[in-house]
Amino acid sequence: MEAAEKIDHITATPSVETEKNSVLSVKQVAKTYGDKKALLPTDINFFLGETTVLMGPNGAGKTTLMELLCGLQTPDTGGELKAFDHDLIKNPGAHIERIGVQLQETQLFERATARDYLNFFKSLYKKTLPIDEIVKWLRLGEYLDIQIKSLSGGMAQRVALALAVINDPDIVLLDEPTVGLDPISRRDLWNCLKSLKSRGKTLIFTTHYMDEAVNLGDRIIMLSEGRVVFNGLPEEIREKAASLGGGLDEAFEYYVSKKQEQQ
């Protein structure tokens, strides 16, 4: 068996769900920027109420995939990209009312307050949650009227999360929501993400932290050089780490550094 065939076998971990249950469907979707193949033809289904964690080294294709899922990029010719049976290639904004997005590049105006932003975002959607409910849920009350520039990193991330869920979305996409946070703020945001899941939301987020992935994810997808190299359960990651005699980071390295090709 050739090495490439081995990778295909490893990454073809089937979901217990069926394709019909997916709320987001990616079939042979690829993305190229000039001569760079950011995402090779990829097949992934995302399921209702499931938390999926996307991982991989810098430049692996995670952010490209996220931007395709939220309609900020269009894929190369060919393939199929659907959300709730809407064709996102023909109409990238067809699911806009049913998704919430927080991208790593999101920049909030420093002199605005959380209240300013919540009121503005509320005006953008047909259906929204009551602001009071979001404030209580994310414990933003005492920070509502403080300028963004005066908030801690963790609190600013919580404001960004509030904006991502103000339209009560079915799907929430978050690009590295805990990057740069101290351990306490990071754990605090973990609780917010768990709360999202408890509300039946489909959560898709990227991270570089293996402990975060296995603690929060129902499913973990790893990408390397634009292709999926692992699609499976957190338990499989733990088992692989144990078999390697190392920790979670060793399991991550095993999948993304092509070590499985040598076996």
PDB file of N, CA, C and O in Angstrom, residues 33-71:
ATOM      1  N   TYR A  33      -5.101  29.862  -3.679  1.00  0.00           N
ATOM      2  CA  TYR A  33      -4.763  31.283  -3.786  1.00  0.00           C
ATOM      3  C   TYR A  33      -3.537  31.395  -4.678  1.00  0.00           C
ATOM      4  O   TYR A  33      -2.422  31.097  -4.245  1.00  0.00           O
ATOM      5  N   GLY A  34      -3.738  31.790  -5.916  1.00  0.00           N
ATOM      6  CA  GLY A  34      -2.610  31.838  -6.844  1.00  0.00           C
ATOM      7  C   GLY A  34      -2.035  30.457  -7.062  1.00  0.00           C
ATOM      8  O   GLY A  34      -2.741  29.543  -7.502  1.00  0.00           O
ATOM      9  N   ASP A  35      -0.769  30.281  -6.693  1.00  0.00           N
ATOM     10  CA  ASP A  35      -0.128  28.969  -6.827  1.00  0.00           C
ATOM     11  C   ASP A  35      -0.219  28.140  -5.549  1.00  0.00           C
ATOM     12  O   ASP A  35       0.224  26.986  -5.533  1.00  0.00           O
ATOM     13  N   LYS A  36      -0.767  28.728  -4.515  1.00  0.00           N
ATOM     14  CA  LYS A  36      -0.832  28.029  -3.225  1.00  0.00           C
ATOM     15  C   LYS A  36      -2.144  27.262  -3.070  1.00  0.00           C
ATOM     16  O   LYS A  36      -3.225  27.837  -3.192  1.00  0.00           O
ATOM     17  N   LYS A  37      -2.031  25.973  -2.794  1.00  0.00           N
ATOM     18  CA  LYS A  37      -3.205  25.147  -2.531  1.00  0.00           C
ATOM     19  C   LYS A  37      -3.478  25.185  -1.032  1.00  0.00           C
ATOM     20  O   LYS A  37      -2.890  24.423  -0.266  1.00  0.00           O
ATOM     21  N   ALA A  38      -4.365  26.085  -0.627  1.00  0.00           N
ATOM     22  CA  ALA A  38      -4.644  26.263   0.798  1.00  0.00           C
ATOM     23  C   ALA A  38      -5.463  25.116   1.361  1.00  0.00           C
ATOM     24  O   ALA A  38      -5.311  24.743   2.522  1.00  0.00           O
ATOM     25  N   LEU A  39      -6.359  24.560   0.545  1.00  0.00           N
ATOM     26  CA  LEU A  39      -7.199  23.443   0.976  1.00  0.00           C
ATOM     27  C   LEU A  39      -7.377  22.499  -0.192  1.00  0.00           C
ATOM     28  O   LEU A  39      -7.896  22.879  -1.243  1.00  0.00           O
ATOM     29  N   LEU A  40      -6.935  21.257  -0.024  1.00  0.00           N
ATOM     30  CA  LEU A  40      -7.103  20.242  -1.048  1.00  0.00           C
ATOM     31  C   LEU A  40      -8.530  19.698  -0.991  1.00  0.00           C
ATOM     32  O   LEU A  40      -9.238  19.911  -0.002  1.00  0.00           O
ATOM     33  N   PRO A  41      -8.999  19.022  -2.051  1.00  0.00           N
ATOM     34  CA  PRO A  41     -10.379  18.511  -2.054  1.00  0.00           C
ATOM     35  C   PRO A  41     -10.717  17.774  -0.764  1.00  0.00           C
ATOM     36  O   PRO A  41     -10.061  16.797  -0.398  1.00  0.00           O
ATOM     37  N   THR A  42     -11.728  18.282  -0.077  1.00  0.00           N
ATOM     38  CA  THR A  42     -12.039  17.843   1.285  1.00  0.00           C
ATOM     39  C   THR A  42     -13.503  17.458   1.421  1.00  0.00           C
ATOM     40  O   THR A  42     -14.383  18.120   0.880  1.00  0.00           O
ATOM     41  N   ASP A  43     -13.762  16.373   2.160  1.00  0.00           N
ATOM     42  CA  ASP A  43     -15.124  15.931   2.482  1.00  0.00           C
ATOM     43  C   ASP A  43     -15.300  15.937   3.994  1.00  0.00           C
ATOM     44  O   ASP A  43     -14.585  15.218   4.700  1.00  0.00           O
ATOM     45  N   ILE A  44     -16.219  16.733   4.499  1.00  0.00           N
ATOM     46  CA  ILE A  44     -16.527  16.774   5.932  1.00  0.00           C
ATOM     47  C   ILE A  44     -18.012  17.053   6.099  1.00  0.00           C
ATOM     48  O   ILE A  44     -18.578  17.878   5.381  1.00  0.00           O
ATOM     49  N   ASN A  45     -18.643  16.381   7.052  1.00  0.00           N
ATOM     50  CA  ASN A  45     -20.007  16.710   7.459  1.00  0.00           C
ATOM     51  C   ASN A  45     -19.990  17.178   8.908  1.00  0.00           C
ATOM     52  O   ASN A  45     -19.302  16.589   9.753  1.00  0.00           O
ATOM     53  N   PHE A  46     -20.732  18.236   9.189  1.00  0.00           N
ATOM     54  CA  PHE A  46     -20.872  18.750  10.552  1.00  0.00           C
ATOM     55  C   PHE A  46     -22.314  18.509  10.989  1.00  0.00           C
ATOM     56  O   PHE A  46     -23.246  18.816  10.239  1.00  0.00           O
ATOM     57  N   PHE A  47     -22.480  17.995  12.209  1.00  0.00           N
ATOM     58  CA  PHE A  47     -23.788  17.514  12.638  1.00  0.00           C
ATOM     59  C   PHE A  47     -24.427  18.362  13.735  1.00  0.00           C
ATOM     60  O   PHE A  47     -23.732  18.980  14.547  1.00  0.00           O
ATOM     61  N   LEU A  48     -25.723  18.353  13.744  1.00  0.00           N
ATOM     62  CA  LEU A  48     -26.505  19.141  14.683  1.00  0.00           C
ATOM     63  C   LEU A  48     -26.131  18.819  16.125  1.00  0.00           C
ATOM     64  O   LEU A  48     -26.120  17.659  16.541  1.00  0.00           O
ATOM     65  N   GLY A  49     -25.812  19.867  16.898  1.00  0.00           N
ATOM     66  CA  GLY A  49     -25.518  19.706  18.311  1.00  0.00           C
ATOM     67  C   GLY A  49     -24.131  19.183  18.617  1.00  0.00           C
ATOM     68  O   GLY A  49     -23.775  18.999  19.783  1.00  0.00           O
ATOM     69  N   GLU A  50     -23.319  18.970  17.590  1.00  0.00           N
ATOM     70  CA  GLU A  50     -21.982  18.424  17.780  1.00  0.00           C
ATOM     71  C   GLU A  50     -20.946  19.551  17.875  1.00  0.00           C
ATOM     72  O   GLU A  50     -21.055  20.553  17.170  1.00  0.00           O
ATOM     73  N   THR A  51     -19.954  19.361  18.746  1.00  0.00           N
ATOM     74  CA  THR A  51     -18.837  20.290  18.826  1.00  0.00           C
ATOM     75  C   THR A  51     -17.665  19.693  18.069  1.00  0.00           C
ATOM     76  O   THR A  51     -17.158  18.630  18.439  1.00  0.00           O
ATOM     77  N   THR A  52     -17.258  20.365  16.998  1.00  0.00           N
ATOM     78  CA  THR A  52     -16.145  19.899  16.172  1.00  0.00           C
ATOM     79  C   THR A  52     -14.982  20.862  16.325  1.00  0.00           C
ATOM     80  O   THR A  52     -15.140  22.070  16.190  1.00  0.00           O
ATOM     81  N   VAL A  53     -13.807  20.308  16.616  1.00  0.00           N
ATOM     82  CA  VAL A  53     -12.607  21.115  16.794  1.00  0.00           C
ATOM     83  C   VAL A  53     -11.688  20.920  15.591  1.00  0.00           C
ATOM     84  O   VAL A  53     -11.378  19.778  15.221  1.00  0.00           O
ATOM     85  N   LEU A  54     -11.276  22.018  14.973  1.00  0.00           N
ATOM     86  CA  LEU A  54     -10.340  21.978  13.856  1.00  0.00           C
ATOM     87  C   LEU A  54      -8.944  22.326  14.366  1.00  0.00           C
ATOM     88  O   LEU A  54      -8.756  23.320  15.055  1.00  0.00           O
ATOM     89  N   MET A  55      -7.970  21.476  14.019  1.00  0.00           N
ATOM     90  CA  MET A  55      -6.605  21.673  14.481  1.00  0.00           C
ATOM     91  C   MET A  55      -5.626  21.539  13.330  1.00  0.00           C
ATOM     92  O   MET A  55      -5.966  21.013  12.268  1.00  0.00           O
ATOM     93  N   GLY A  56      -4.411  21.988  13.557  1.00  0.00           N
ATOM     94  CA  GLY A  56      -3.360  21.839  12.566  1.00  0.00           C
ATOM     95  C   GLY A  56      -2.333  22.931  12.720  1.00  0.00           C
ATOM     96  O   GLY A  56      -2.582  23.965  13.349  1.00  0.00           O
ATOM     97  N   PRO A  57      -1.144  22.750  12.137  1.00  0.00           N
ATOM     98  CA  PRO A  57      -0.102  23.782  12.203  1.00  0.00           C
ATOM     99  C   PRO A  57      -0.552  25.047  11.478  1.00  0.00           C
ATOM    100  O   PRO A  57      -1.529  25.035  10.729  1.00  0.00           O
ATOM    101  N   ASN A  58       0.158  26.130  11.703  1.00  0.00           N
ATOM    102  CA  ASN A  58      -0.125  27.354  10.959  1.00  0.00           C
ATOM    103  C   ASN A  58      -0.016  27.076   9.467  1.00  0.00           C
ATOM    104  O   ASN A  58       0.926  26.422   9.008  1.00  0.00           O
ATOM    105  N   GLY A  59      -0.995  27.565   8.707  1.00  0.00           N
ATOM    106  CA  GLY A  59      -0.989  27.346   7.272  1.00  0.00           C
ATOM    107  C   GLY A  59      -1.558  26.014   6.837  1.00  0.00           C
ATOM    108  O   GLY A  59      -1.489  25.656   5.652  1.00  0.00           O
ATOM    109  N   ALA A  60      -2.156  25.272   7.772  1.00  0.00           N
ATOM    110  CA  ALA A  60      -2.679  23.945   7.442  1.00  0.00           C
ATOM    111  C   ALA A  60      -3.975  24.000   6.653  1.00  0.00           C
ATOM    112  O   ALA A  60      -4.351  23.024   6.003  1.00  0.00           O
ATOM    113  N   GLY A  61      -4.701  25.125   6.728  1.00  0.00           N
ATOM    114  CA  GLY A  61      -5.960  25.244   6.015  1.00  0.00           C
ATOM    115  C   GLY A  61      -7.169  25.461   6.903  1.00  0.00           C
ATOM    116  O   GLY A  61      -8.299  25.539   6.426  1.00  0.00           O
ATOM    117  N   LYS A  62      -6.932  25.596   8.219  1.00  0.00           N
ATOM    118  CA  LYS A  62      -8.034  25.734   9.166  1.00  0.00           C
ATOM    119  C   LYS A  62      -8.856  26.999   8.915  1.00  0.00           C
ATOM    120  O   LYS A  62     -10.085  26.949   8.811  1.00  0.00           O
ATOM    121  N   THR A  63      -8.164  28.131   8.856  1.00  0.00           N
ATOM    122  CA  THR A  63      -8.872  29.399   8.681  1.00  0.00           C
ATOM    123  C   THR A  63      -9.543  29.461   7.310  1.00  0.00           C
ATOM    124  O   THR A  63     -10.659  29.980   7.175  1.00  0.00           O
ATOM    125  N   THR A  64      -8.888  28.913   6.293  1.00  0.00           N
ATOM    126  CA  THR A  64      -9.505  28.858   4.960  1.00  0.00           C
ATOM    127  C   THR A  64     -10.806  28.081   5.017  1.00  0.00           C
ATOM    128  O   THR A  64     -11.833  28.518   4.465  1.00  0.00           O
ATOM    129  N   LEU A  65     -10.795  26.938   5.687  1.00  0.00           N
ATOM    130  CA  LEU A  65     -12.012  26.143   5.819  1.00  0.00           C
ATOM    131  C   LEU A  65     -13.084  26.917   6.568  1.00  0.00           C
ATOM    132  O   LEU A  65     -14.258  26.928   6.164  1.00  0.00           O
ATOM    133  N   MET A  66     -12.704  27.586   7.651  1.00  0.00           N
ATOM    134  CA  MET A  66     -13.675  28.370   8.424  1.00  0.00           C
ATOM    135  C   MET A  66     -14.294  29.472   7.562  1.00  0.00           C
ATOM    136  O   MET A  66     -15.509  29.705   7.603  1.00  0.00           O
ATOM    137  N   GLU A  67     -13.467  30.152   6.776  1.00  0.00           N
ATOM    138  CA  GLU A  67     -13.977  31.234   5.934  1.00  0.00           C
ATOM    139  C   GLU A  67     -14.902  30.709   4.843  1.00  0.00           C
ATOM    140  O   GLU A  67     -15.861  31.374   4.454  1.00  0.00           O
ATOM    141  N   LEU A  68     -14.640  29.509   4.360  1.00  0.00           N
ATOM    142  CA  LEU A  68     -15.542  28.882   3.390  1.00  0.00           C
ATOM    143  C   LEU A  68     -16.877  28.540   4.040  1.00  0.00           C
ATOM    144  O   LEU A  68     -17.946  28.753   3.457  1.00  0.00           O
ATOM    145  N   LEU A  69     -16.818  28.027   5.262  1.00  0.00           N
ATOM    146  CA  LEU A  69     -18.046  27.623   5.961  1.00  0.00           C
ATOM    147  C   LEU A  69     -18.939  28.817   6.273  1.00  0.00           C
ATOM    148  O   LEU A  69     -20.170  28.690   6.267  1.00  0.00           O
ATOM    149  N   CYS A  70     -18.342  29.965   6.550  1.00  0.00           N
ATOM    150  CA  CYS A  70     -19.165  31.123   6.913  1.00  0.00           C
ATOM    151  C   CYS A  70     -19.446  32.039   5.729  1.00  0.00           C
ATOM    152  O   CYS A  70     -20.083  33.081   5.883  1.00  0.00           O
ATOM    153  N   GLY A  71     -18.993  31.637   4.533  1.00  0.00           N
ATOM    154  CA  GLY A  71     -19.362  32.373   3.329  1.00  0.00           C
ATOM    155  C   GLY A  71     -18.466  33.538   2.978  1.00  0.00           C
ATOM    156  O   GLY A  71     -18.791  34.323   2.088  1.00  0.00           O
TER     157      GLY A  71
END
